[in-house]
Short mmCIF file of C-alpha atoms in Angstrom, two decimals:
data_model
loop_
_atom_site.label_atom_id
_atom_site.label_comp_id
_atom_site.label_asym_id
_atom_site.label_seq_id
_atom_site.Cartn_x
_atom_site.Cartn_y
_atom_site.Cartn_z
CA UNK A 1 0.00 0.00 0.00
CA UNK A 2 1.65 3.24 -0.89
CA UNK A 3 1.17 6.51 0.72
CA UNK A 4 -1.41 7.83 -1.04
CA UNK A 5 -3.57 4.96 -1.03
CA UNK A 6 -2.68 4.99 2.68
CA UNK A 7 -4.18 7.94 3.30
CA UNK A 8 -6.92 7.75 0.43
CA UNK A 9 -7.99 4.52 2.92
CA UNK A 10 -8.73 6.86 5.78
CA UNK A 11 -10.28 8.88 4.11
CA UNK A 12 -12.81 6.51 3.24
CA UNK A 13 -12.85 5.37 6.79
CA UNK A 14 -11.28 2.10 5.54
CA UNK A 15 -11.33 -0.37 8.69
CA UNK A 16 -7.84 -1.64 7.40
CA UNK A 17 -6.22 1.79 6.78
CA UNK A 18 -7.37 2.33 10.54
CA UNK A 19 -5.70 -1.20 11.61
CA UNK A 20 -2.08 -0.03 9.88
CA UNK A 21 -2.85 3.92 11.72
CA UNK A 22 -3.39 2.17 15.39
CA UNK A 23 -0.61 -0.15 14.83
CA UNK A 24 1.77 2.77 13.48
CA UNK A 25 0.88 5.51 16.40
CA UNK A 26 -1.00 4.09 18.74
CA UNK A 27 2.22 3.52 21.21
CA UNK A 28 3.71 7.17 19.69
CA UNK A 29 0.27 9.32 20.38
CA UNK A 30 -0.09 7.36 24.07
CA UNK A 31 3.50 8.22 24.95
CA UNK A 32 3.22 11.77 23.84
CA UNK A 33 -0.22 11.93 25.86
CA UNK A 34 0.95 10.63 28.64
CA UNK A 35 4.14 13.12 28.93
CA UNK A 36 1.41 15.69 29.21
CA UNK A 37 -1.24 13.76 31.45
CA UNK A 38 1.04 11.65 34.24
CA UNK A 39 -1.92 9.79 34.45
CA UNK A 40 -2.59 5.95 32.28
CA UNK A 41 -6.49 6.10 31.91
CA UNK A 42 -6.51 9.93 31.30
CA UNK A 43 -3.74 8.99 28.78
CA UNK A 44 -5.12 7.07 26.88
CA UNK A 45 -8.30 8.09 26.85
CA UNK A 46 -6.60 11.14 25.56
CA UNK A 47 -4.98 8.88 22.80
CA UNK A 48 -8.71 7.69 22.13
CA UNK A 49 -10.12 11.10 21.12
CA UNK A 50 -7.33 12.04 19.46
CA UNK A 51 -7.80 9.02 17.01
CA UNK A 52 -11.67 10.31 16.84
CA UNK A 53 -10.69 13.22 15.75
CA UNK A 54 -8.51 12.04 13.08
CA UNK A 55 -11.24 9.89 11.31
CA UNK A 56 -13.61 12.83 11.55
CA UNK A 57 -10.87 15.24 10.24
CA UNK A 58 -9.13 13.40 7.97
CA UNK A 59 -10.89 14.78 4.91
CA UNK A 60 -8.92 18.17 5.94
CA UNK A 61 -5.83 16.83 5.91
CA UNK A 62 -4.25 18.20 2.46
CA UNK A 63 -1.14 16.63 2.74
CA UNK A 64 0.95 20.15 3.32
CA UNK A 65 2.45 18.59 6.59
CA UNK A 66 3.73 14.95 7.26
CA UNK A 67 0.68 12.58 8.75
CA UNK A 68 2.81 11.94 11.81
CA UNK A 69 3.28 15.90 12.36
CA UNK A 70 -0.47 16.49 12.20
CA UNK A 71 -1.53 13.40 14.01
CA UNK A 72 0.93 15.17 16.98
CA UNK A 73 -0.37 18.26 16.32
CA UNK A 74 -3.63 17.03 16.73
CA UNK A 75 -2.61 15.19 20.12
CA UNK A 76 -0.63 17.99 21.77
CA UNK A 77 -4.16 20.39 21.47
CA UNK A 78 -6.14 17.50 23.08
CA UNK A 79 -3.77 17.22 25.61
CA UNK A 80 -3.53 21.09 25.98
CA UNK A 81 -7.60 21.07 25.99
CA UNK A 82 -8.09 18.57 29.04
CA UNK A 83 -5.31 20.31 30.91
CA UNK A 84 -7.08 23.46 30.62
CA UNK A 85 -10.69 21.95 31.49
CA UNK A 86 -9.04 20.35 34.39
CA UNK A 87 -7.15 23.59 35.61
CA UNK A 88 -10.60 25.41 35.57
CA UNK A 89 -12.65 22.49 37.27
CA UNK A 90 -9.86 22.54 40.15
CA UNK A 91 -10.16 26.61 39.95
CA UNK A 92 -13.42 26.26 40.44
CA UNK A 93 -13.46 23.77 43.43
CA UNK A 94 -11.02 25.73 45.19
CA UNK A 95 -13.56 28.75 45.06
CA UNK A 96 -16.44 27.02 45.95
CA UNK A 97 -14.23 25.33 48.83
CA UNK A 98 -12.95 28.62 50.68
CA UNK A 99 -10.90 27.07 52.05
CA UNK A 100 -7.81 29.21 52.42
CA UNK A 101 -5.33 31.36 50.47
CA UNK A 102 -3.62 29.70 47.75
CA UNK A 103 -0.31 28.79 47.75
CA UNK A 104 2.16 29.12 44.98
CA UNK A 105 2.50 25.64 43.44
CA UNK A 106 0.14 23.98 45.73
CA UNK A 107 -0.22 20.24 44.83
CA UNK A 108 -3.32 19.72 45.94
CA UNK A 109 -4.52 22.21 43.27
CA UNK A 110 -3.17 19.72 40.41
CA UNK A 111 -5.77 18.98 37.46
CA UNK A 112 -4.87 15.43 37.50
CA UNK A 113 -3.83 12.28 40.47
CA UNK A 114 -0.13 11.07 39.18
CA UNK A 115 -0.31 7.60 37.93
CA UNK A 116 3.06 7.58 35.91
CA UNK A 117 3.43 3.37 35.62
CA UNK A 118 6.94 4.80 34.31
CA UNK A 119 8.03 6.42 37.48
CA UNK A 120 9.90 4.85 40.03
CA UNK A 121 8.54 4.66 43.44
CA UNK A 122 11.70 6.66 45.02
CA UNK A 123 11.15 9.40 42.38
CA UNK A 124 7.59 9.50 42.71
CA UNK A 125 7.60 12.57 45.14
CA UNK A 126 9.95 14.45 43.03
CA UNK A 127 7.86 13.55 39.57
CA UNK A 128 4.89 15.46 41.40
CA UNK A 129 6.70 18.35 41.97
CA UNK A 130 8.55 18.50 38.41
CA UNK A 131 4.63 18.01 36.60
CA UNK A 132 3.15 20.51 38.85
CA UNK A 133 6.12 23.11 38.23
CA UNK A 134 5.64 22.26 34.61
CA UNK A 135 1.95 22.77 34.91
CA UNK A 136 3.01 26.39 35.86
CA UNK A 137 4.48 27.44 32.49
CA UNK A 138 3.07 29.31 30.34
CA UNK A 139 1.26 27.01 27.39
CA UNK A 140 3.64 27.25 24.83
CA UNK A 141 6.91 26.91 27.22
CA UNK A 142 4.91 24.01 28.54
CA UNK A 143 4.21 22.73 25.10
CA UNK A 144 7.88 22.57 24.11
CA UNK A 145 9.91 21.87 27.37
CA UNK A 146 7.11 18.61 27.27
CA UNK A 147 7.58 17.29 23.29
CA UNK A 148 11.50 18.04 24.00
CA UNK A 149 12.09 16.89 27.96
CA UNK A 150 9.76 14.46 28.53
CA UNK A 151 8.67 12.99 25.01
CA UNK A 152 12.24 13.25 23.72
CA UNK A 153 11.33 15.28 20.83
CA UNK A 154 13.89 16.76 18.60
CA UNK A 155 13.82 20.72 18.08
CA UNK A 156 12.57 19.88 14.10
CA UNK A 157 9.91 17.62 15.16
CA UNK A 158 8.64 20.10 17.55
CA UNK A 159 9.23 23.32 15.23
CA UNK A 160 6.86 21.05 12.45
CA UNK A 161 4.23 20.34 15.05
CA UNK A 162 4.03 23.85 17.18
CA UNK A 163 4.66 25.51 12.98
CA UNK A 164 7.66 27.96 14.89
CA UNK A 165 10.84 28.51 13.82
CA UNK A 166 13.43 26.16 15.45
CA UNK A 167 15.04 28.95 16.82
CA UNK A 168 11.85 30.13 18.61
CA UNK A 169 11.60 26.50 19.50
CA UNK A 170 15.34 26.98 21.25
CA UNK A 171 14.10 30.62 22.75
CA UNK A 172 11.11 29.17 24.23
CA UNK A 173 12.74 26.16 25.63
CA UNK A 174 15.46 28.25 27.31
CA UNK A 175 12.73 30.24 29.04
CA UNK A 176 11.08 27.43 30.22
CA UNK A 177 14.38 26.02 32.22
CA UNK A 178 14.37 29.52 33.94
CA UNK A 179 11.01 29.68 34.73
CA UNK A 180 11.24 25.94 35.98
CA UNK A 181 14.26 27.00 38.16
CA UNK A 182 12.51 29.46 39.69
CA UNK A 183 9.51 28.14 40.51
CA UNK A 184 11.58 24.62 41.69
CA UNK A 185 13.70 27.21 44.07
CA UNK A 186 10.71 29.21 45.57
CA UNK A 187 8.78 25.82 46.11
CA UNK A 188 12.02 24.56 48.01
CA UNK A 189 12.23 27.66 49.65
CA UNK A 190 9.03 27.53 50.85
CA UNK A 191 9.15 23.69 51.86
CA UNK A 192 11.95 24.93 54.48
CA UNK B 1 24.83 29.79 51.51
CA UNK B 2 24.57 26.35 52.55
CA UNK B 3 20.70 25.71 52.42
CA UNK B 4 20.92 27.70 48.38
CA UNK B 5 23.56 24.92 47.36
CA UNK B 6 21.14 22.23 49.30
CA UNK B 7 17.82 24.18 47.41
CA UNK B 8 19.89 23.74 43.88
CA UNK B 9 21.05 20.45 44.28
CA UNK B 10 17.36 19.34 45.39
CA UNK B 11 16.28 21.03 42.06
CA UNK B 12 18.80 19.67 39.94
CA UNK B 13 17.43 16.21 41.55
CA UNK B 14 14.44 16.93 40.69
CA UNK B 15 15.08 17.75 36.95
CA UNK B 16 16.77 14.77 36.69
CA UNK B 17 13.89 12.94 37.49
CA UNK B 18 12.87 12.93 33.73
CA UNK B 19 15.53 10.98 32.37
CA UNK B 20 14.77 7.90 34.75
CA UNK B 21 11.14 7.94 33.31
CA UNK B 22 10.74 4.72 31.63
CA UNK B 23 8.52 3.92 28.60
CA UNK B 24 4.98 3.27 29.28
CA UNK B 25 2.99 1.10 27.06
CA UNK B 26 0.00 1.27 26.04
CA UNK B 27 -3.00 -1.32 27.06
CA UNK B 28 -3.15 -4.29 24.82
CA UNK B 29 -6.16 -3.74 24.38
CA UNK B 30 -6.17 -0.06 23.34
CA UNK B 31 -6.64 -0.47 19.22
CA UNK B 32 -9.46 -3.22 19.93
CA UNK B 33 -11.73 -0.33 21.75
CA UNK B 34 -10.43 2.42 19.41
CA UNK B 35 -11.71 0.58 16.60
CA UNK B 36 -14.89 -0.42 18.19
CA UNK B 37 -15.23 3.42 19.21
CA UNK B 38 -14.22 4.66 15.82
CA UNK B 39 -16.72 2.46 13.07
CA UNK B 40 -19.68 2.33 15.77
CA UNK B 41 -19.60 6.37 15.47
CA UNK B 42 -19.67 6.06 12.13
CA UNK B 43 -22.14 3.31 11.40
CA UNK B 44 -24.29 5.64 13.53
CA UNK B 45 -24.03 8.66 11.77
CA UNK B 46 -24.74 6.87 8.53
CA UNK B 47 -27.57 4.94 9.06
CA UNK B 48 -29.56 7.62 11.37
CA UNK B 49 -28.97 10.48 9.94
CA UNK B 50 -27.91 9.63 6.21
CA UNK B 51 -31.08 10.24 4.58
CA UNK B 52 -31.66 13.64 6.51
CA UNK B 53 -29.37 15.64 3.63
CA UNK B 54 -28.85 19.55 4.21
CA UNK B 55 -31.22 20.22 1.20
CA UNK B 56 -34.19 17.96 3.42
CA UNK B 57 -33.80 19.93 6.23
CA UNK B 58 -33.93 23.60 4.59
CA UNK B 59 -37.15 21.97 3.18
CA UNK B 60 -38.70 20.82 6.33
CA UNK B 61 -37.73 24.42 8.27
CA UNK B 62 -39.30 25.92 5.28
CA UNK B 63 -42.47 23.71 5.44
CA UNK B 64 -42.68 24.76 9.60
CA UNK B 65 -42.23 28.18 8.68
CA UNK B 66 -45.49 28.22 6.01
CA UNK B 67 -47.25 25.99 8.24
CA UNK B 68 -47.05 28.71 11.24
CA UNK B 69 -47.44 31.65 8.67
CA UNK B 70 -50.72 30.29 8.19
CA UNK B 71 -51.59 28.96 11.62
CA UNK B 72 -51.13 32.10 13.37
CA UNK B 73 -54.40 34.61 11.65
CA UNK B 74 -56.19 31.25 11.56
CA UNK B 75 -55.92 31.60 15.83
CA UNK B 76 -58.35 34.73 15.64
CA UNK B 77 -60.95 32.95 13.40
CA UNK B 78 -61.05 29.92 15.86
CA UNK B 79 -61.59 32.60 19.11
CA UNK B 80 -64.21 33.67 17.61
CA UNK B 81 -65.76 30.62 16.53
CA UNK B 82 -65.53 29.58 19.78
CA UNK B 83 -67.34 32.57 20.81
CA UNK B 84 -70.10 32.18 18.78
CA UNK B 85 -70.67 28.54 19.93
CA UNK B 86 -70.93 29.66 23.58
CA UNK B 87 -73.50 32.45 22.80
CA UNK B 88 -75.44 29.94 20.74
CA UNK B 89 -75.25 27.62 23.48
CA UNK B 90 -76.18 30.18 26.16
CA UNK B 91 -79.25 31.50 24.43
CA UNK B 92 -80.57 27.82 24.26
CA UNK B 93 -79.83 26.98 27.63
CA UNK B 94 -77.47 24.32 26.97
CA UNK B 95 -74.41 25.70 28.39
CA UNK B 96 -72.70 23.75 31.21
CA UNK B 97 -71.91 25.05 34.64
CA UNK B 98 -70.14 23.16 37.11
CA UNK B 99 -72.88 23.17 39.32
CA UNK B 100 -75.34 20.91 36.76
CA UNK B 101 -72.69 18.71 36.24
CA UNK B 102 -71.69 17.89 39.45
CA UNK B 103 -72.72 14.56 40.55
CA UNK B 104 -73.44 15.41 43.97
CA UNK B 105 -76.26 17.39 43.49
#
């Protein structure tokens, strides 16, 4: 099957062009979801919608971009989109609750319970902190310190999938070690 | 000076973290529900909703619009019918208040 008839299968929503997709990304979309969501079953119930999406919006895809780029593309604003519903369900809560004055980098104000199978139980502590101070970034440091840190993305792949310049790509990731840095030294500040 | 080199080396820990994350994968039974998920959607949307094409539904919006164009002076005509039954009625002595109908009495 050649590319073209590759993609000219899912866009017939051909069951077998579907079978070769799950088998080709279903590991790389999960992996990539799950550097953004330290959780499995938010993970890959992530990875689920973002396959959704790409058999209802495959008839857009023109071919402009790599499939792989937009199928990451597609997975990094999924991921982005339950972060931010979870953020504002916990903001929410913590209104309704009253319960006190919030303070910076509190964990118990984390949009999601970590359940990283890929953490080790010694670093488990430390892998809370790390996703909460990365859940302090702004969205697009957070996008690219995530592909590049945690997913092991390369500054291209990432530069194709955000559509920035590689050296914004670099810019952004340098800010996001300082911000990280700071907010990692105020936290441990504060801990003392 | 002490507790900032104990504060960095704590951090420093801490970024380390991500390079002892180890691959996760995915449930073996992930592609088996995707696929379910994916052609029940779409078996779904075909059979229900197939037949109901764009061009049907401007026509049946356009059919409810007419319908209550004409309805609505048709609503005075059927007040006053109404009225004119209930005068009728009283002037023959046949309309019905509650007390003749009751029952009890």
């Amino acid at each position: 099957m050649t590319e073209n008839e590759y993609i000219g299968g899912l866009q017939n929503h051909n069951a077998n062009a579907y079978g070769r997709l799950l088998d080709d990304f279903q590991q790389k979309v999960f992996a990539t979801c799950i550097s953004f969501v330290p959780n499995k079953e938010d993970a890959e119930d992530i990875a689920q919608d973002v396959f959704v999406e790409v058999f209802n919006s495959i008839g857009k895809f023109k071919g402009n971009s790599k499939l792989s780029t937009w199928i990451y593309r597609i997975t990094t604003n999924k991921c982005l989109e339950f972060i931010r519903k979870r953020n504002t369900k916990k903001r929410f809560a913590f209104l309704q609750s009253i319960t006190g004055n919030e303070i910076p980098m509190d964990k118990t104000s984390y949009f999601t319970e970590m359940n990283h199978p890929g953490v080790i139980l010694e670093n488990k502590e430390k892998s809370e902190t790390l996703f909460c101070a990365i859940n302090e970034l702004p969205e697009a440091q957070k996008v690219v310190f995530t592909l590049h840190k945690v997913d092991g993305k390369s500054y291209q792949e990432i530069s194709d999938i955000t559509e920035k310049s590689v050296s914004s790509v670099e810019s952004l990731m340098f800010r996001a070690k300082k911000n990280l840095q700071n907010t990692l030294e105020n936290f441990y500040k504060n801990e003392n | 000076m002490d507790t900032n080199k104990n504060i960095q080396s704590k951090i420093d820990s801490t970024l380390s973290v991500m390079d002892a994350i180890e691959t996760v994968n995915v449930s073996p039974f992930f592609k088996d529900k995707t696929m379910q998920r994916l052609f029940a959607e779409k078996e779904e949307t075909t059979t229900v909703w197939n037949w109901f094409t764009p061009k049907l539904q401007l026509a049946t919006l356009v059919c409810v619009v007419v319908l209550n164009v004409i309805a609505f002076p048709k609503l005075d005509d059927a007040t006053s019918y109404d009225e004119n039954v209930s005068e009728f009625a009283e002037s023959y002595g046949l309309s019905a208040s509650d007390d003749d109908t009751s029952i009890l009495n």
